[in-house]
PDB file of C-alpha atoms in Angstrom:
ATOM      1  CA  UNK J   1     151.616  51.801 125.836  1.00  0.00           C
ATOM      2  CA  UNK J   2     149.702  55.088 125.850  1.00  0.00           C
ATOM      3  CA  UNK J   3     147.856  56.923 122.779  1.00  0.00           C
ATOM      4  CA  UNK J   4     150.752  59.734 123.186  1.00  0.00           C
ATOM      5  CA  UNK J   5     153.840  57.051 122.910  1.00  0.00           C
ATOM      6  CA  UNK J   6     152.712  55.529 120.215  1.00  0.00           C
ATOM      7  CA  UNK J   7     151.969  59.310 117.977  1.00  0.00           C
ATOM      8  CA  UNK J   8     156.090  59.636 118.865  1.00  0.00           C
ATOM      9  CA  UNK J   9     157.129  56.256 117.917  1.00  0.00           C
ATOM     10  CA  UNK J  10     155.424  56.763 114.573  1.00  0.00           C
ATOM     11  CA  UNK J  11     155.853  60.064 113.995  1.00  0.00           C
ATOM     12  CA  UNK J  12     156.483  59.888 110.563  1.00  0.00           C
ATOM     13  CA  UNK J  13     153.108  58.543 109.800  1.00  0.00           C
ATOM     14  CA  UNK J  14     150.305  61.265 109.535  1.00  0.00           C
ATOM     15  CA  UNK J  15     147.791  60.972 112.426  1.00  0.00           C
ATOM     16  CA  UNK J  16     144.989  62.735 112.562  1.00  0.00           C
ATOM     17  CA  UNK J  17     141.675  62.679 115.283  1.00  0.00           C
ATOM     18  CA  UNK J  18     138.859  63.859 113.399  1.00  0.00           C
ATOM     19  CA  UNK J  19     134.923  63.087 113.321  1.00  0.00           C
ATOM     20  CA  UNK J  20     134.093  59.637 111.885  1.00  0.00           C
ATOM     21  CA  UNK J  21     130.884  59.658 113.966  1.00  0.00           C
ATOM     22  CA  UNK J  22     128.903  60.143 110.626  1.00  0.00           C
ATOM     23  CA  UNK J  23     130.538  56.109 109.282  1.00  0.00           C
ATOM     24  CA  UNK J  24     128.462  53.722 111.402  1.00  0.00           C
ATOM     25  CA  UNK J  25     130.880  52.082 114.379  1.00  0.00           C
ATOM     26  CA  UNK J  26     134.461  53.301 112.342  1.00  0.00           C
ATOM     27  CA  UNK J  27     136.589  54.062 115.505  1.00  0.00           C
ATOM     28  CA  UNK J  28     139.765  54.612 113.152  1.00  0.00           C
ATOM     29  CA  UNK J  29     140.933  54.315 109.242  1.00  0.00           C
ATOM     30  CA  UNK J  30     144.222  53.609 107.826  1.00  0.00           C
ATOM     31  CA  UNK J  31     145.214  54.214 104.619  1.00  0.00           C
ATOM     32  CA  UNK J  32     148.340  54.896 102.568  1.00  0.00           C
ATOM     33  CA  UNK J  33     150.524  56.421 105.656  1.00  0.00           C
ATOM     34  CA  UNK J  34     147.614  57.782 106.711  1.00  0.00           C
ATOM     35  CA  UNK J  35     145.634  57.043 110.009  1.00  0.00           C
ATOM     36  CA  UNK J  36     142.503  58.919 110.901  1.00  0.00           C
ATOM     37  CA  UNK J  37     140.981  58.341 114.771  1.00  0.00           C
ATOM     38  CA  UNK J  38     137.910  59.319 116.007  1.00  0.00           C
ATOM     39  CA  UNK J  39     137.939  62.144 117.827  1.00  0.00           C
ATOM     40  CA  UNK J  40     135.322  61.543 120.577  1.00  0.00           C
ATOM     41  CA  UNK J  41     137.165  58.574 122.001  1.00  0.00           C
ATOM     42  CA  UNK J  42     138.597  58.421 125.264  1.00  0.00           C
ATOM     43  CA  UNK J  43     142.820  58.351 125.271  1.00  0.00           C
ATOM     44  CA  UNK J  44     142.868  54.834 126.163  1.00  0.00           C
ATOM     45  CA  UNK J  45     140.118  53.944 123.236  1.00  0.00           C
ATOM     46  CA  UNK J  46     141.965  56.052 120.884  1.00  0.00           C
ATOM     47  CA  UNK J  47     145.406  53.817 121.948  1.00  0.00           C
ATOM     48  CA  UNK J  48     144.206  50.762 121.234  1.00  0.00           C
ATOM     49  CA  UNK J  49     142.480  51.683 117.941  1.00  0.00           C
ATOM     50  CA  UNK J  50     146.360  53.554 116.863  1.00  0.00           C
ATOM     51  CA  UNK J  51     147.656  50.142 117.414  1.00  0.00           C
ATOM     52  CA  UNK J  52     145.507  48.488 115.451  1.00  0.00           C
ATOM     53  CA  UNK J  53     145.305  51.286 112.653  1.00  0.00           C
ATOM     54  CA  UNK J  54     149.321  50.409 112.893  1.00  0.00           C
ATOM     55  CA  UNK J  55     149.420  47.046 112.533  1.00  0.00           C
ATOM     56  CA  UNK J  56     147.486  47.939 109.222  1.00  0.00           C
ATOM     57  CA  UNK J  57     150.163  50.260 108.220  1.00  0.00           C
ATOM     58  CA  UNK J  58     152.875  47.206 109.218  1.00  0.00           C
ATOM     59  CA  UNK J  59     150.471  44.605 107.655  1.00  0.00           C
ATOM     60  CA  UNK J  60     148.153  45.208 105.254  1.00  0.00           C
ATOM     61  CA  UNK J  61     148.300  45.254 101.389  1.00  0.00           C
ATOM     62  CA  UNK J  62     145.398  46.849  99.661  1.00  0.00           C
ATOM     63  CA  UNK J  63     141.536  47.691 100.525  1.00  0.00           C
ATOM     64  CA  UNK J  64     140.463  44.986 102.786  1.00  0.00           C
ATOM     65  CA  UNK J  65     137.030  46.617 104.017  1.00  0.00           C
ATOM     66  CA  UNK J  66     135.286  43.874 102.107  1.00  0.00           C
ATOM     67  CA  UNK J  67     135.037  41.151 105.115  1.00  0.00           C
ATOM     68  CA  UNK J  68     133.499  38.666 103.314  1.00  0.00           C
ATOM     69  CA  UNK J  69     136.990  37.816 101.573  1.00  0.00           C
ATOM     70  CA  UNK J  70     138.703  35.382 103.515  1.00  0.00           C
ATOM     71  CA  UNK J  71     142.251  37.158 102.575  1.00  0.00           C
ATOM     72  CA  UNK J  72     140.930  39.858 103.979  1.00  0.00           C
ATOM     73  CA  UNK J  73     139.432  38.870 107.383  1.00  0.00           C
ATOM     74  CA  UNK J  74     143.012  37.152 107.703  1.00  0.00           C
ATOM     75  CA  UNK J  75     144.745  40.557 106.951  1.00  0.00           C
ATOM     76  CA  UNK J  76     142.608  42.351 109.524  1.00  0.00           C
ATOM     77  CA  UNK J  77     143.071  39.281 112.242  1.00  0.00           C
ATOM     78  CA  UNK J  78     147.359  39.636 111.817  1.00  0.00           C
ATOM     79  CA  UNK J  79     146.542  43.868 112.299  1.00  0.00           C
ATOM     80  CA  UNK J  80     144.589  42.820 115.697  1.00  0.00           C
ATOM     81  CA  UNK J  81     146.826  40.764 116.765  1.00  0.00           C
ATOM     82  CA  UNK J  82     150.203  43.308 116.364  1.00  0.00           C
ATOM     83  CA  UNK J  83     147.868  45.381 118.097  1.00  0.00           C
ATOM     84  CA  UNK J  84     147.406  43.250 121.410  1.00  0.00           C
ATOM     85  CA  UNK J  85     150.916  42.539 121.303  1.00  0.00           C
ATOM     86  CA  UNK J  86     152.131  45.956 121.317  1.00  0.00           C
ATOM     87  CA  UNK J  87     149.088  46.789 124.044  1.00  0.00           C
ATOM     88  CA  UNK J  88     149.632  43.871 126.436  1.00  0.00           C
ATOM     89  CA  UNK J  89     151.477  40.762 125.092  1.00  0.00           C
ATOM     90  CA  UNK J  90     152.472  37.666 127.251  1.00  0.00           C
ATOM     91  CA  UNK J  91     155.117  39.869 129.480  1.00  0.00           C
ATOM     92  CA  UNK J  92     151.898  42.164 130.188  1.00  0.00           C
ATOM     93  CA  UNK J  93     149.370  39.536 131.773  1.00  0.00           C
ATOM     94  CA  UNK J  94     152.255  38.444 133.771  1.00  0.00           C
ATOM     95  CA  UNK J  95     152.937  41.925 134.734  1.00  0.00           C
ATOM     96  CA  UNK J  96     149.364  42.781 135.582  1.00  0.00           C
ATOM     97  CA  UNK J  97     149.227  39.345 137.716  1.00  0.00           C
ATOM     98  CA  UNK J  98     152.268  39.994 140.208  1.00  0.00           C
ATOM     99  CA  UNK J  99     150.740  43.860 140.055  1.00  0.00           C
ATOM    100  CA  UNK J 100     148.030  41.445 142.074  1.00  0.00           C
ATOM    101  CA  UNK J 101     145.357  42.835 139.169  1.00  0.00           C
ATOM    102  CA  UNK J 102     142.020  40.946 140.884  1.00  0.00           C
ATOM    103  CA  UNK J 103     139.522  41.010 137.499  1.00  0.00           C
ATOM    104  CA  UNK J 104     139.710  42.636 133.900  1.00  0.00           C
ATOM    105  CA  UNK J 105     139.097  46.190 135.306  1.00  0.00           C
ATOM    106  CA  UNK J 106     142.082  45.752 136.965  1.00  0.00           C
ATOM    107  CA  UNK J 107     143.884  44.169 134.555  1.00  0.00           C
ATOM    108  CA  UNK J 108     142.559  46.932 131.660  1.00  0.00           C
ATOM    109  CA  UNK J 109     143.210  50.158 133.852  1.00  0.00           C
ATOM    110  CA  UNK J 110     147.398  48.587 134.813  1.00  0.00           C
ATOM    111  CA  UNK J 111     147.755  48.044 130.649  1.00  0.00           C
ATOM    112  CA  UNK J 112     146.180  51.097 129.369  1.00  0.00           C
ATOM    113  CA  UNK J 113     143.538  49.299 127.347  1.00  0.00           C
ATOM    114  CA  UNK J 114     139.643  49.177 126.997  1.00  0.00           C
ATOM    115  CA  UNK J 115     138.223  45.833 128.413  1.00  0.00           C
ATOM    116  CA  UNK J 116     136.737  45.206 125.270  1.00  0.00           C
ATOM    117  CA  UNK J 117     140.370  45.419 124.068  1.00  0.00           C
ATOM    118  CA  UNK J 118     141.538  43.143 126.821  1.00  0.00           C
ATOM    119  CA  UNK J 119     139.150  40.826 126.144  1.00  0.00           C
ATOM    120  CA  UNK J 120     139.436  40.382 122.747  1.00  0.00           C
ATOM    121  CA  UNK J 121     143.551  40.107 123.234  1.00  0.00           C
ATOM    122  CA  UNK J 122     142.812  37.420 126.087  1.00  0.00           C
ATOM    123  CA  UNK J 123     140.917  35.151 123.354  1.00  0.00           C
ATOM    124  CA  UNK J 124     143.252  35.126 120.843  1.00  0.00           C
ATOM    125  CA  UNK J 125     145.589  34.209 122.918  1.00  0.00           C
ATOM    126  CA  UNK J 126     143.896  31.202 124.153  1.00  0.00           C
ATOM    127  CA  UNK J 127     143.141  30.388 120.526  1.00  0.00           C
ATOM    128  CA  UNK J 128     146.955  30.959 119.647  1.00  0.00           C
ATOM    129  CA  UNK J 129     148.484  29.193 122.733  1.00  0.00           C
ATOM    130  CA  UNK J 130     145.097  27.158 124.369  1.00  0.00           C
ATOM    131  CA  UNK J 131     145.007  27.020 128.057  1.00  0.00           C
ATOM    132  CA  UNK J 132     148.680  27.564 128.819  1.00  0.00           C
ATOM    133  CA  UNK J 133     151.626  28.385 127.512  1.00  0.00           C
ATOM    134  CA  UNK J 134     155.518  28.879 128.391  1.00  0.00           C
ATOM    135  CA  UNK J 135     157.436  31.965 128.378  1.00  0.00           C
ATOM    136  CA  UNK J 136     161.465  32.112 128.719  1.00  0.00           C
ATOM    137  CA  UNK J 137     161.726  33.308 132.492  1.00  0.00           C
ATOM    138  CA  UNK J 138     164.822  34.837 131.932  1.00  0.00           C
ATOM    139  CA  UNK J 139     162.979  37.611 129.812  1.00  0.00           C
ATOM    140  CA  UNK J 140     160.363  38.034 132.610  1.00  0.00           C
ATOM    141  CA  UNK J 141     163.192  38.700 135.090  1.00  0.00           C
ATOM    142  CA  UNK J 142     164.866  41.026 132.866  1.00  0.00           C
ATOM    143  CA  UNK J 143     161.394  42.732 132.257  1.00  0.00           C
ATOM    144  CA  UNK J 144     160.475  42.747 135.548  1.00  0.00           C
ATOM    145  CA  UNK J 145     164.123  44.691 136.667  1.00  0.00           C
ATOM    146  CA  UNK J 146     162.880  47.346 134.281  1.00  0.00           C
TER     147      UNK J 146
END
C-alpha cells in the first residue's frame, strides 16, 4: 500500500511530515489523532512508518515510550505487527513469489516497503506461524483475480 493510500484511507486523522531529525532515530510519532513523519524520508520509508504510526492510533492506550515496561514493548509489538499486515501480509509473500520476486530487493520494491521493513515482517511471521503455515486457497484465487 503506498504512503499516499494510506493519508486517504485515514483522512480524518491529522498527518503531518515535519523535521524530527533533531530526536535521535524518531522516524514518526503518534499521539492523540495525531501522527507526525519525518520529513526527509523516502515515500516508501515514510509508508511503512504511517502504518505503524496507525496501528498505534488502532492499538495503543497511553504513553508507551518507556520500553523497559513489558506492557509496553507488547503494545508497540501488536502496532508492528498491524503494520506488516497492512504492508505485506500472507496474500503479499505469495503475491511477490508467483510475481517470480528472486531475493528481498525484489520482494521489497513489488510490496512498496523498505527491506528493513520486509525483514522485520518476514521474522515475525516465522515467530507467529514457524516455518510454514496454511492459507485458505480460495482467498488466494480470489486475490489473485483482482
Amino acid at each position: 500500500m503506498t504512503y499516499e493510500k494510506l493519508q486517504i484511507q485515514n483522512e480524518e486523522l491529522n498527518i503531518r511530515e515535519i523535521d524530527l531529525s533533531n530526536i535521535d532515530g524518531l522516524k514518526g510519532f503518534y499521539m492523540n489523532g495525531n501522527i507526525a513523519i519525518h520529513k526527509n524520508l523516502t515515500t516508501t520509508e515514510k509508508a511503512c512508518v504511517l502504518a505503524e504510526e496507525l496501528g498505534h492510533h488502532y492499538t495503543t492506550v497511553g504513553n508507551i515510550l518507556d520500553q523497559s515496561d513489558p506492557s509496553n514493548r507488547k503494545q508497540e509489538l501488536r502496532a508492528r505487527l498491524m503494520a506488516y499486515d497492512k504492508m505485506i501480509g500472507l496474500i503479499g509473500i505469495v503475491r511477490a513469489y508467483q510475481h517470480r520476486c528472486q531475493n528481498l530487493t525484489d520482494m521489497a520494491e513489488y510490496l512498496e516497503v523498505t527491506e528493513e521493513f520486509l525483514k522485520e515482517a518476514l521474522e515475525q511471521y516465522r515467530r507467529k506461524y514457524g516455518q510454514k503455515t496454511e492459507i485458505d486457497i480460495e482467498s488466494v484465487h480470489y486475490l489473485m483475480r483482482q
